CSV table of C-alpha atoms and ligand atoms in Angstrom, one decimal:
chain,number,residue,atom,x,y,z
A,1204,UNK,CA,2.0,-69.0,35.1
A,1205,UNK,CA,-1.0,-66.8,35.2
A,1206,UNK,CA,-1.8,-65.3,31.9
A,1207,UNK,CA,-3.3,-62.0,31.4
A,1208,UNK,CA,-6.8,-63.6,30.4
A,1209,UNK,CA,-6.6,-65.2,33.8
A,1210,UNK,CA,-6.9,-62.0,35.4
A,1211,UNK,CA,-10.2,-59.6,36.6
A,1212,UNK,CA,-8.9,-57.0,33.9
A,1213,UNK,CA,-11.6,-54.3,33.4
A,1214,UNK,CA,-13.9,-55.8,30.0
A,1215,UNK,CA,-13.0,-52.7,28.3
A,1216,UNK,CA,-9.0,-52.9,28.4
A,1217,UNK,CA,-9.1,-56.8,27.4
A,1218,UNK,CA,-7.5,-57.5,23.9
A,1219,UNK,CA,-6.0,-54.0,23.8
A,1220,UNK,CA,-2.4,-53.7,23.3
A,1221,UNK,CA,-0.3,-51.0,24.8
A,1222,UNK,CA,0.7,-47.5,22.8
A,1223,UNK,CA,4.0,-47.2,21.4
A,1224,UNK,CA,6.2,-47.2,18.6
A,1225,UNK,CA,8.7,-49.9,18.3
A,1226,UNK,CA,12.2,-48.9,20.3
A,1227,UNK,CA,15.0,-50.6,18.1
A,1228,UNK,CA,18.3,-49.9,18.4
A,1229,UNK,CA,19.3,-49.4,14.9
A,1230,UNK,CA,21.4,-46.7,13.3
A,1231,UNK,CA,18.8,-43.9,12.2
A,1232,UNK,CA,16.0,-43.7,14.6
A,1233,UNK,CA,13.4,-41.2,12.9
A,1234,UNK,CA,10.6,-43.0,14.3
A,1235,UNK,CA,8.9,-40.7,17.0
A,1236,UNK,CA,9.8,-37.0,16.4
A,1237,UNK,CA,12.5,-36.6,18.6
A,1238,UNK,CA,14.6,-33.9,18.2
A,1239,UNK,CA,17.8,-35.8,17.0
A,1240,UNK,CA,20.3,-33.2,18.7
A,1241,UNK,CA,21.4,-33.6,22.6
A,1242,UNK,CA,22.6,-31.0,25.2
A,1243,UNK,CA,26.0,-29.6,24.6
A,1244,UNK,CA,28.3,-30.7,27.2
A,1245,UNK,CA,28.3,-27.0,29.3
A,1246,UNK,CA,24.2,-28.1,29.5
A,1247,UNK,CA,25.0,-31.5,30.3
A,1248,UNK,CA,27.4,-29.9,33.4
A,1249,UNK,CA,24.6,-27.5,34.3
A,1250,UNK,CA,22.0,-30.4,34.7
A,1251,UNK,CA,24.3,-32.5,36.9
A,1252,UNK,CA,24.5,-30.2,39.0
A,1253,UNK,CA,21.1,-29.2,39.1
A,1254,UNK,CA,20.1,-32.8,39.8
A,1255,UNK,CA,22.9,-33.7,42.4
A,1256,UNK,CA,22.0,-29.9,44.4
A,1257,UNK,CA,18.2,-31.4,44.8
A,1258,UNK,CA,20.1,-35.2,45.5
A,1259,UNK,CA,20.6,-33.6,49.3
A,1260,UNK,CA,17.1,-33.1,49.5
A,1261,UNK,CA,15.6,-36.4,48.3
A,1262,UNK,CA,14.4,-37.3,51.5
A,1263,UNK,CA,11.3,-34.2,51.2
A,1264,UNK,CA,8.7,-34.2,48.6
A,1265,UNK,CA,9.4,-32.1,45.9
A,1266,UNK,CA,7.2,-28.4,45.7
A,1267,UNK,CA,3.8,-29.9,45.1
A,1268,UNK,CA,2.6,-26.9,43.2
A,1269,UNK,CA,6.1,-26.6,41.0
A,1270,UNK,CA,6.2,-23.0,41.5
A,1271,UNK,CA,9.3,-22.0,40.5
A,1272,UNK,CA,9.2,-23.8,37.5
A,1273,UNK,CA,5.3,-22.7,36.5
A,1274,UNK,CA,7.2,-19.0,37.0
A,1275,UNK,CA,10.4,-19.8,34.3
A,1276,UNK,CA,7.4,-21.8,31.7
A,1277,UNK,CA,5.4,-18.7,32.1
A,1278,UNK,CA,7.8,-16.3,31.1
A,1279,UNK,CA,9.0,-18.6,28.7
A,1280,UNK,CA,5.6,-18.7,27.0
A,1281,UNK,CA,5.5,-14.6,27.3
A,1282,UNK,CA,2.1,-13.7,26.2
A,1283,UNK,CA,2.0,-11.8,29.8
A,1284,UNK,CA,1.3,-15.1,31.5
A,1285,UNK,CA,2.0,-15.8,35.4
A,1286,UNK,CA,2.4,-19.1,37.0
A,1287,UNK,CA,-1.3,-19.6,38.1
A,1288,UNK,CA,-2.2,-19.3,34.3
A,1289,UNK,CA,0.7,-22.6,33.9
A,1290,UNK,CA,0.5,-26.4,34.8
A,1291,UNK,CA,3.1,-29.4,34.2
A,1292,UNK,CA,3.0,-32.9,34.6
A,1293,UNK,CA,5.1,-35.7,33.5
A,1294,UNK,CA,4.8,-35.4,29.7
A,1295,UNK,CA,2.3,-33.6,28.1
A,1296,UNK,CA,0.2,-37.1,28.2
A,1297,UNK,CA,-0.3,-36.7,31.6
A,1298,UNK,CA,-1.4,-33.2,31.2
A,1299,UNK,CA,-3.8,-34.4,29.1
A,1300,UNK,CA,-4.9,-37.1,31.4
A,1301,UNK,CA,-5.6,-34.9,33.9
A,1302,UNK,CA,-7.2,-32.3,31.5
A,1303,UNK,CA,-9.9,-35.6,30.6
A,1304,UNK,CA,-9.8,-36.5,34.5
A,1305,UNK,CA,-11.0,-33.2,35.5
A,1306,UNK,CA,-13.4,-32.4,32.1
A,1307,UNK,CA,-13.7,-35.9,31.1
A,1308,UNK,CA,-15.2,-39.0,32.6
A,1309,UNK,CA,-18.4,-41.4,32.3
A,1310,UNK,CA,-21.5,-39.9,31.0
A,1311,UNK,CA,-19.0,-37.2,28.9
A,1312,UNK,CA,-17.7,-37.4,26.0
A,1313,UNK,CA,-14.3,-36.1,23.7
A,1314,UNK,CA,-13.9,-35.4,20.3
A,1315,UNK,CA,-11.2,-34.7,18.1
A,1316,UNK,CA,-10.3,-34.7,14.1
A,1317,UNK,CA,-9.0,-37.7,12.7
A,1318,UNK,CA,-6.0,-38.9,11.5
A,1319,UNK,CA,-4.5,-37.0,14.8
A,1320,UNK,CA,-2.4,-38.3,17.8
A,1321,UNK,CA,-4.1,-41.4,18.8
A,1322,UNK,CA,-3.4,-40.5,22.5
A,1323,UNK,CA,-6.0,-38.3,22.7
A,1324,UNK,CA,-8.8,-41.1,22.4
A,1325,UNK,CA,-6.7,-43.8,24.1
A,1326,UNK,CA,-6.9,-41.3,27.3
A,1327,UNK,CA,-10.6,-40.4,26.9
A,1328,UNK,CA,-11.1,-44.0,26.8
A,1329,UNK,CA,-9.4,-44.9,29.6
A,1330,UNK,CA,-11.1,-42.6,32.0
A,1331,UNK,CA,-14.4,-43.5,30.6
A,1332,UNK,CA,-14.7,-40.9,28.0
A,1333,UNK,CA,-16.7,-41.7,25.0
A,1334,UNK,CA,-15.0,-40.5,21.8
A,1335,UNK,CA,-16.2,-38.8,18.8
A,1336,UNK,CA,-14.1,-38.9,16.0
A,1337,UNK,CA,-14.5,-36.1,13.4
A,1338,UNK,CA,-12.9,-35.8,9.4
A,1339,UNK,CA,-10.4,-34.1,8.4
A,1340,UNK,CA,-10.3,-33.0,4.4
A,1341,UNK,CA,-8.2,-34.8,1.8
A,1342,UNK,CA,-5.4,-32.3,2.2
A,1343,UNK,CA,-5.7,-32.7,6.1
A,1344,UNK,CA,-7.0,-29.6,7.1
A,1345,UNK,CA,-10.4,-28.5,8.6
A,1346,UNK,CA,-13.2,-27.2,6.8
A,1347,UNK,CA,-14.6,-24.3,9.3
A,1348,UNK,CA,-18.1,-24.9,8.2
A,1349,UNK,CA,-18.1,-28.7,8.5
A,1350,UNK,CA,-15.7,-28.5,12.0
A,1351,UNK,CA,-18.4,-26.2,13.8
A,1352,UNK,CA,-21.6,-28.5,12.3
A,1353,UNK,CA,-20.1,-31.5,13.5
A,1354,UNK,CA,-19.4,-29.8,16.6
A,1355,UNK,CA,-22.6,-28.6,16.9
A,1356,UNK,CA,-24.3,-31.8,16.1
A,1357,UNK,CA,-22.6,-34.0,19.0
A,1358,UNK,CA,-21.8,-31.0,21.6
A,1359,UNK,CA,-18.9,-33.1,22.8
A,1360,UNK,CA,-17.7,-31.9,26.7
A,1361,UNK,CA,-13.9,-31.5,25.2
A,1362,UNK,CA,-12.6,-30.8,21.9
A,1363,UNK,CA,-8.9,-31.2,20.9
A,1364,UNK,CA,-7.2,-29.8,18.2
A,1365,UNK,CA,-4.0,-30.7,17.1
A,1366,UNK,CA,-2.1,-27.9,15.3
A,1367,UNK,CA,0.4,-28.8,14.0
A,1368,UNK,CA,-0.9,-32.1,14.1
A,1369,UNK,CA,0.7,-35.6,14.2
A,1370,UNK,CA,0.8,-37.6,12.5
A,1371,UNK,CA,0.1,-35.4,9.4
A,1372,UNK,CA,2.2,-31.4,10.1
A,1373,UNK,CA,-0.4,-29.4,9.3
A,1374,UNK,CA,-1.0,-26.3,11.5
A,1375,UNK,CA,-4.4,-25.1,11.7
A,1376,UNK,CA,-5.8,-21.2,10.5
A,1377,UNK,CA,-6.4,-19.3,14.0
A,1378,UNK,CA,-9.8,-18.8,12.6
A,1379,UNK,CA,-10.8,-22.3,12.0
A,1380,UNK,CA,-9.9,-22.4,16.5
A,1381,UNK,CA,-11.8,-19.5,17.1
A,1382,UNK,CA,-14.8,-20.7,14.8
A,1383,UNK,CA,-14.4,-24.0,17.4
A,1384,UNK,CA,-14.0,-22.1,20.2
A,1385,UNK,CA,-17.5,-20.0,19.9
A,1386,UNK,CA,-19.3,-23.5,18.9
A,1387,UNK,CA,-17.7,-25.5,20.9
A,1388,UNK,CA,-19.8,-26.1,24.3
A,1389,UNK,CA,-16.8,-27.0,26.5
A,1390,UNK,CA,-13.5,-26.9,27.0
A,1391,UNK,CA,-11.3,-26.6,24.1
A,1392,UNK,CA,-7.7,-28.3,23.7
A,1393,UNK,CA,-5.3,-27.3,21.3
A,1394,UNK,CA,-2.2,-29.4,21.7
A,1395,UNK,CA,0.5,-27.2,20.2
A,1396,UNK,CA,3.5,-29.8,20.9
A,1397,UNK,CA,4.9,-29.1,17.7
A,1398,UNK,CA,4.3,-25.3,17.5
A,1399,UNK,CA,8.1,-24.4,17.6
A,1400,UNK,CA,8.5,-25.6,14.3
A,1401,UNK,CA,6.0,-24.1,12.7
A,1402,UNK,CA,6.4,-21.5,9.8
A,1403,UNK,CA,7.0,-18.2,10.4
A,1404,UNK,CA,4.2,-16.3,11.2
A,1405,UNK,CA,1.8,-19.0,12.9
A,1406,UNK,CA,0.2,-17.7,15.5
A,1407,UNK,CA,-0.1,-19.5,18.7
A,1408,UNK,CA,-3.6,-20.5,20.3
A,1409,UNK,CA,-2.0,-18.6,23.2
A,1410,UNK,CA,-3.2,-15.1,21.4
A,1411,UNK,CA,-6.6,-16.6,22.1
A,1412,UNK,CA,-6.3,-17.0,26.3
A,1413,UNK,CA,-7.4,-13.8,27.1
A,1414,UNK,CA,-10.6,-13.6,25.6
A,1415,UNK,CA,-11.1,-17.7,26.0
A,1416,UNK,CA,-11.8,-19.0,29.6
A,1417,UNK,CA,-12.4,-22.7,28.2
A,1418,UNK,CA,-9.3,-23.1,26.5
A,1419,UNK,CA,-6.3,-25.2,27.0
A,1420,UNK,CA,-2.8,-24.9,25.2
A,1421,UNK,CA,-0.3,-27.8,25.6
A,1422,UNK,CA,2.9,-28.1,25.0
A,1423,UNK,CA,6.1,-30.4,25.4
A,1424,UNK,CA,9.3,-29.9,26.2
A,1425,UNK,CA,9.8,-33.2,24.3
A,1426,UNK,CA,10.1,-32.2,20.7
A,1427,UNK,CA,11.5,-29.2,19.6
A,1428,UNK,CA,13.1,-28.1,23.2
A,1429,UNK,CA,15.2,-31.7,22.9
A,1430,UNK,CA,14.1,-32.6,26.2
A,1431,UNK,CA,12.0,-36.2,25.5
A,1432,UNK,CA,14.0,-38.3,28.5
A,1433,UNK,CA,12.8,-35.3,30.9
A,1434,UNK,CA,9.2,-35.8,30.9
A,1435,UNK,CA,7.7,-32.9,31.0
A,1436,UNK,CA,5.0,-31.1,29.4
A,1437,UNK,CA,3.3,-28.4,30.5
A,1438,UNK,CA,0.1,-25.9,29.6
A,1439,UNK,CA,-1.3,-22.6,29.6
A,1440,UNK,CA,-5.1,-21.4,30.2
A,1441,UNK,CA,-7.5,-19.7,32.6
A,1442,UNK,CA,-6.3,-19.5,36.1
A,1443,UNK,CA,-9.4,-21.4,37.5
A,1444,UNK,CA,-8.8,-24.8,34.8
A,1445,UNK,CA,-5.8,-25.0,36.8
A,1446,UNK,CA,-7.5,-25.3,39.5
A,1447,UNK,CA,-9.9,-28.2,38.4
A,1448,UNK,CA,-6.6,-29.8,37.7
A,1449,UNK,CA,-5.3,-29.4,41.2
A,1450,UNK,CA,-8.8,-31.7,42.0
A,1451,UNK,CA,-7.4,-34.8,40.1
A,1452,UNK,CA,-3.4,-34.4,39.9
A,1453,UNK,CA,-1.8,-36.8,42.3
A,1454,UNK,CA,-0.1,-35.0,44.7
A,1455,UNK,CA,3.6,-34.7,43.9
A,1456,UNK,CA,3.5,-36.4,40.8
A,1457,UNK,CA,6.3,-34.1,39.2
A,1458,UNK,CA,9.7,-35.0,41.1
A,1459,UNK,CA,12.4,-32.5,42.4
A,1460,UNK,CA,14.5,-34.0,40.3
A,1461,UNK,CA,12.5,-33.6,37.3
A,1462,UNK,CA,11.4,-30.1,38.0
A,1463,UNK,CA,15.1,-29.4,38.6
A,1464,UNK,CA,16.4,-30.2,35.3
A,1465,UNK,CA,12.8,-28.4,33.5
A,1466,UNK,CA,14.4,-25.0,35.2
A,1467,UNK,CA,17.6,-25.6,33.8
A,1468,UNK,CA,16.2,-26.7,30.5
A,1469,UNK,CA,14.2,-23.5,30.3
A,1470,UNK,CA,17.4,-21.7,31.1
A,1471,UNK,CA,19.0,-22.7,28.4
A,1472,UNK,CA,16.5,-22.8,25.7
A,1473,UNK,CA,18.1,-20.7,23.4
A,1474,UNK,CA,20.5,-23.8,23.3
A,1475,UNK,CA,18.2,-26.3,23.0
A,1476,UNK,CA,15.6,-24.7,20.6
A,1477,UNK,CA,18.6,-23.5,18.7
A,1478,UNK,CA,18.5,-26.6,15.8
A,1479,UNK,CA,14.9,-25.6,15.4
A,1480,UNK,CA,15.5,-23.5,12.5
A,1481,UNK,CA,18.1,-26.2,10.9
A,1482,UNK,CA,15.5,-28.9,11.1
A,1483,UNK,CA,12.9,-27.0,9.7
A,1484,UNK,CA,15.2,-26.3,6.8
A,1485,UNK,CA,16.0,-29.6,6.4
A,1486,UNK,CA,12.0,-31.1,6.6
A,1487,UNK,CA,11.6,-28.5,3.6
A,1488,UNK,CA,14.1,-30.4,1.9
A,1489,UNK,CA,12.5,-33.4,2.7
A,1490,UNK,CA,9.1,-32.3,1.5
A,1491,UNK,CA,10.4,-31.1,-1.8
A,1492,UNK,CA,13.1,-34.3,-1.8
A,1493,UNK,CA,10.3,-36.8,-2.0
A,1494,UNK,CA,7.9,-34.8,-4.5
A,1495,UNK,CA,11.3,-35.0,-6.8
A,1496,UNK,CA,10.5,-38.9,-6.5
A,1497,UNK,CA,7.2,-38.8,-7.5
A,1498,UNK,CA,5.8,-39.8,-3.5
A,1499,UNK,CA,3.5,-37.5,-2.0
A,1500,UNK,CA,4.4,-35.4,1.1
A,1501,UNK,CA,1.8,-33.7,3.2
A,1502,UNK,CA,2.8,-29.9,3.6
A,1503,UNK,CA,4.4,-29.8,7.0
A,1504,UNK,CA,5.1,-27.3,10.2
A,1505,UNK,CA,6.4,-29.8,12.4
A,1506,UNK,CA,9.6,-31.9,12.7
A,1507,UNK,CA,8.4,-34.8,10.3
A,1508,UNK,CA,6.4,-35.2,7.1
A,1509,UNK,CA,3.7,-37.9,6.8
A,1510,UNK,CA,4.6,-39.3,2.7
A,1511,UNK,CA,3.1,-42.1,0.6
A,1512,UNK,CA,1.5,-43.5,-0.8
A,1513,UNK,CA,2.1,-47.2,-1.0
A,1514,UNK,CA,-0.2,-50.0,-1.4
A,1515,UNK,CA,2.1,-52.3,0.8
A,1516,UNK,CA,3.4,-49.7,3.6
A,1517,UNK,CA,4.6,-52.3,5.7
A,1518,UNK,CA,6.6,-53.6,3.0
A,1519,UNK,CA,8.6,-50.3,2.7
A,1520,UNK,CA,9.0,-49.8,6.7
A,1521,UNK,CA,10.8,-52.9,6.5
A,1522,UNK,CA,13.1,-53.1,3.9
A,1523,UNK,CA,14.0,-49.3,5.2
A,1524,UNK,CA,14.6,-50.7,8.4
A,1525,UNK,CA,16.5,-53.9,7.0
A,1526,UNK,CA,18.8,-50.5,5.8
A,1527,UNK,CA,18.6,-49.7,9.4
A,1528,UNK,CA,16.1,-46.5,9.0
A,1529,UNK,CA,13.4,-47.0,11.5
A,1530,UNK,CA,10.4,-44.3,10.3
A,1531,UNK,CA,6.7,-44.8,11.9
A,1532,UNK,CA,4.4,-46.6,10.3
A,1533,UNK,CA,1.1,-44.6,11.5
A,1534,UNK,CA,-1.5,-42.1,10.0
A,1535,UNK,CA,-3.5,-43.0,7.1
A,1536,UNK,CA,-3.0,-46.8,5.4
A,1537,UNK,CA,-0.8,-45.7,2.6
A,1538,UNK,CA,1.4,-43.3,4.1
A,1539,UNK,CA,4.5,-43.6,6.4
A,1540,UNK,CA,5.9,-40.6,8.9
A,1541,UNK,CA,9.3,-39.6,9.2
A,1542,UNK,CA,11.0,-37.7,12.0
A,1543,UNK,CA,13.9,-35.3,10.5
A,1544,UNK,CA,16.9,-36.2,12.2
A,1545,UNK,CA,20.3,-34.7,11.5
A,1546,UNK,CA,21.6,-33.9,8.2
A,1547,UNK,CA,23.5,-37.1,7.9
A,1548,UNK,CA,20.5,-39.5,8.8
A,1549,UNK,CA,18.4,-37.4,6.4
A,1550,UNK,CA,20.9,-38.5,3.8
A,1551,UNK,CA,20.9,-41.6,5.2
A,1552,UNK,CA,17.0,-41.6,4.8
A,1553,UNK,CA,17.3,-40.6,1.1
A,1554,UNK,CA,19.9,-43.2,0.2
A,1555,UNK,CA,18.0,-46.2,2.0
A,1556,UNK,CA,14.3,-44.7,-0.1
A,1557,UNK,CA,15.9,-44.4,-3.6
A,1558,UNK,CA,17.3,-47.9,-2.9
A,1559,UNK,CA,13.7,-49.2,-1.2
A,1560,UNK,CA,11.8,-47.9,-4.3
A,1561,UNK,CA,13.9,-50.0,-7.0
A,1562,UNK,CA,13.5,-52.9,-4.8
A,1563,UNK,CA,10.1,-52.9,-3.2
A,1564,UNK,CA,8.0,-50.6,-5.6
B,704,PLP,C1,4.6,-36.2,21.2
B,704,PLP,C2,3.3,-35.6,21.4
B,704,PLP,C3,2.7,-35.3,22.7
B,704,PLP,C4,3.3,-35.9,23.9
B,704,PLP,O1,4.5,-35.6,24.3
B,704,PLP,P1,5.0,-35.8,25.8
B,704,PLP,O2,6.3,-36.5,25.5
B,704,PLP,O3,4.1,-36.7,26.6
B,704,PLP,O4,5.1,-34.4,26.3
B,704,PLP,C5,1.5,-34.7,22.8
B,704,PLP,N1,0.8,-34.3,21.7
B,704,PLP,C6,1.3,-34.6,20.4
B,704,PLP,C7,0.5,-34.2,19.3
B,704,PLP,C8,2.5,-35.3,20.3
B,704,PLP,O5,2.9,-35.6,19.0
């Protein structure tokens, strides 16, 4: 059997192994921030339907440009957007690979402020993007000052910021993005995949579009629009960046199918985005459940809350799984990130971490 060592791999993917939390099929799965409630049957009858109407049609590719569906995310968004201003892709991954395909590439380089989705640098890398990886502070935030010298100092071609940002929750001042946004000498990402959730009162980058022709807001319909098995993410920014998209996208990479059931998600967002307010209830209580414990919990505006610390992390995530809790071991050494699920796995959580800490700790 050839091995994969046999093979003319390109030198800079050998040794690397693939992105991905574990999938385990164990009881409470609050490993990778999905949003733990699915579509109510009525939903479920709406996107059969949906599906099986474009099943008739499967023969023709699907509306290369997505039209429709740009039209229902723009008014989604509001913010007095219009489709040309809108562009999806399977995932907001792949909007972000083609974001780096288009801005990106040899010679070029990406930065962004660590601990933060690792995504963002496994994509620069692999369309021969050099990345720079900037600090974040102690309480994971970002100094204005120190964000726009470092910026200044390697003038990289694309800067992301995460806000809220995985793996930590914390949501970023709108100043600290507009600081960026005049330094910065490119384009400008900020990956708002968690925004739903954040608190009352964040604003979105979106606020920033009009007077910002170099930046770029993503979002997902993965996390708090309970949508992950779609795949679809989508963003909004100047007209012309979705052009220099159109130059790299492959051509009808997002299938009828899939832009079908996007619509009908859309349609029924206040369904789907209607546990938003539970969950962010319930990562409060999560927040100020493990500060009773004596752990410490990074403030959070997302659906999860990075917590620690522990001098054997590994050791926790598995006697928690061995109690058949599956939380992400990612982020910073000592700390561990768990997705809030529903009420009952949050228990669930709590029973199997007061039980972990008199074993394990
Ligand atoms: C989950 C996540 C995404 C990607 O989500 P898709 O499922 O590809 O839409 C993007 N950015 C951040 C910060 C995420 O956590």
């Amino acid at each position: 059997m050839t091995s994969l060592s046999d093979l003319p791999l390109r030198d800079d993917l050998r040794g690397l192994t693939p992105y991905g939390a574990p999938q385990l099929d164990v009881a409470v799965r609050l490993n990778t921030n999905e949003n733990p409630y699915g579509p109510s049957a009525e939903l479920v009858a709406d996107l059969a339907s949906a599906v099986s109407g474009m099943a008739a049609e499967l023969n023709r590719y699907p509306d290369r440009d997505a039209t429709a569906l740009r039209t229902d995310l723009a008014a989604y968004l509001g913010h007095d957007l219009i489709a040309g201003q809108v562009w999806a892709a399977n995932g907001s991954n792949e909007v972000l690979q083609q974001i780096l395909q288009a801005f990106g590439g040899p010679g070029r380089t990406a930065m962004g402020f660590e601990p933060s989705y690792s995504m963002h640098s496994i994509i620069a890398r692999s369309v021969f993007t050099e990345w720079i990886s900037g600090a974040r502070e102690a309480d994971f935030g970002l100094d204005p000052d120190k964000t726009v010298a470092a910026i200044e100092e390697h003038r990289p071609d694309v800067v992301f910021l995460t806000s809220p940002n995985n793996p930590t929750g914390t949501a970023l001042e709108i100043d600290v993005i507009k600081r960026v946004l005049r330094a910065a000498p490119g384009m400008v990402v900020v990956d708002e995949a968690y925004f739903e959730f954040a608190r009352t009162g964040t604003p979105s980058a979106l606020t920033l579009l009009p007077d910002h022709p170099r930046l770029i807001v993503t979002r997902t319909m993965s996390k708090a629009f309970a949508m992950a098995g779609t795949r679809l993410g989508y963003l909004a920014a100047a007209p012309a960046v979705v052009e220099a998209l159109l130059l790299v996208r492959l051509p009808y990479h997002l299938s009828s199918l899939t832009q079908a059931a996007a619509r009908v998600a859309v349609a029924h967002r206040a369904e789907l985005l209607g546990m938003v307010d539970e969950l962010r209830a319930e990562r409060d209580a999560t927040v100020d459940w493990l500060r009773g414990r004596g752990l410490e919990a990074a403030d959070s505006d997302a659906n999860f809350v990075l917590y620690g610390r522990f001098a054997d992390r590994r050791a926790v995530w598995e006697a928690l799984l061995a109690k058949g809790v599956l939380v992400r071991e990612v982020g910073p050494p000592e700390w561990l990130r768990v997705s809030i699920g529903t009420g009952d796995e949050m228990a669930a959580f709590r029973a199997a971490t007061q039980a972990v800490m008199e074993e394990v700790l």
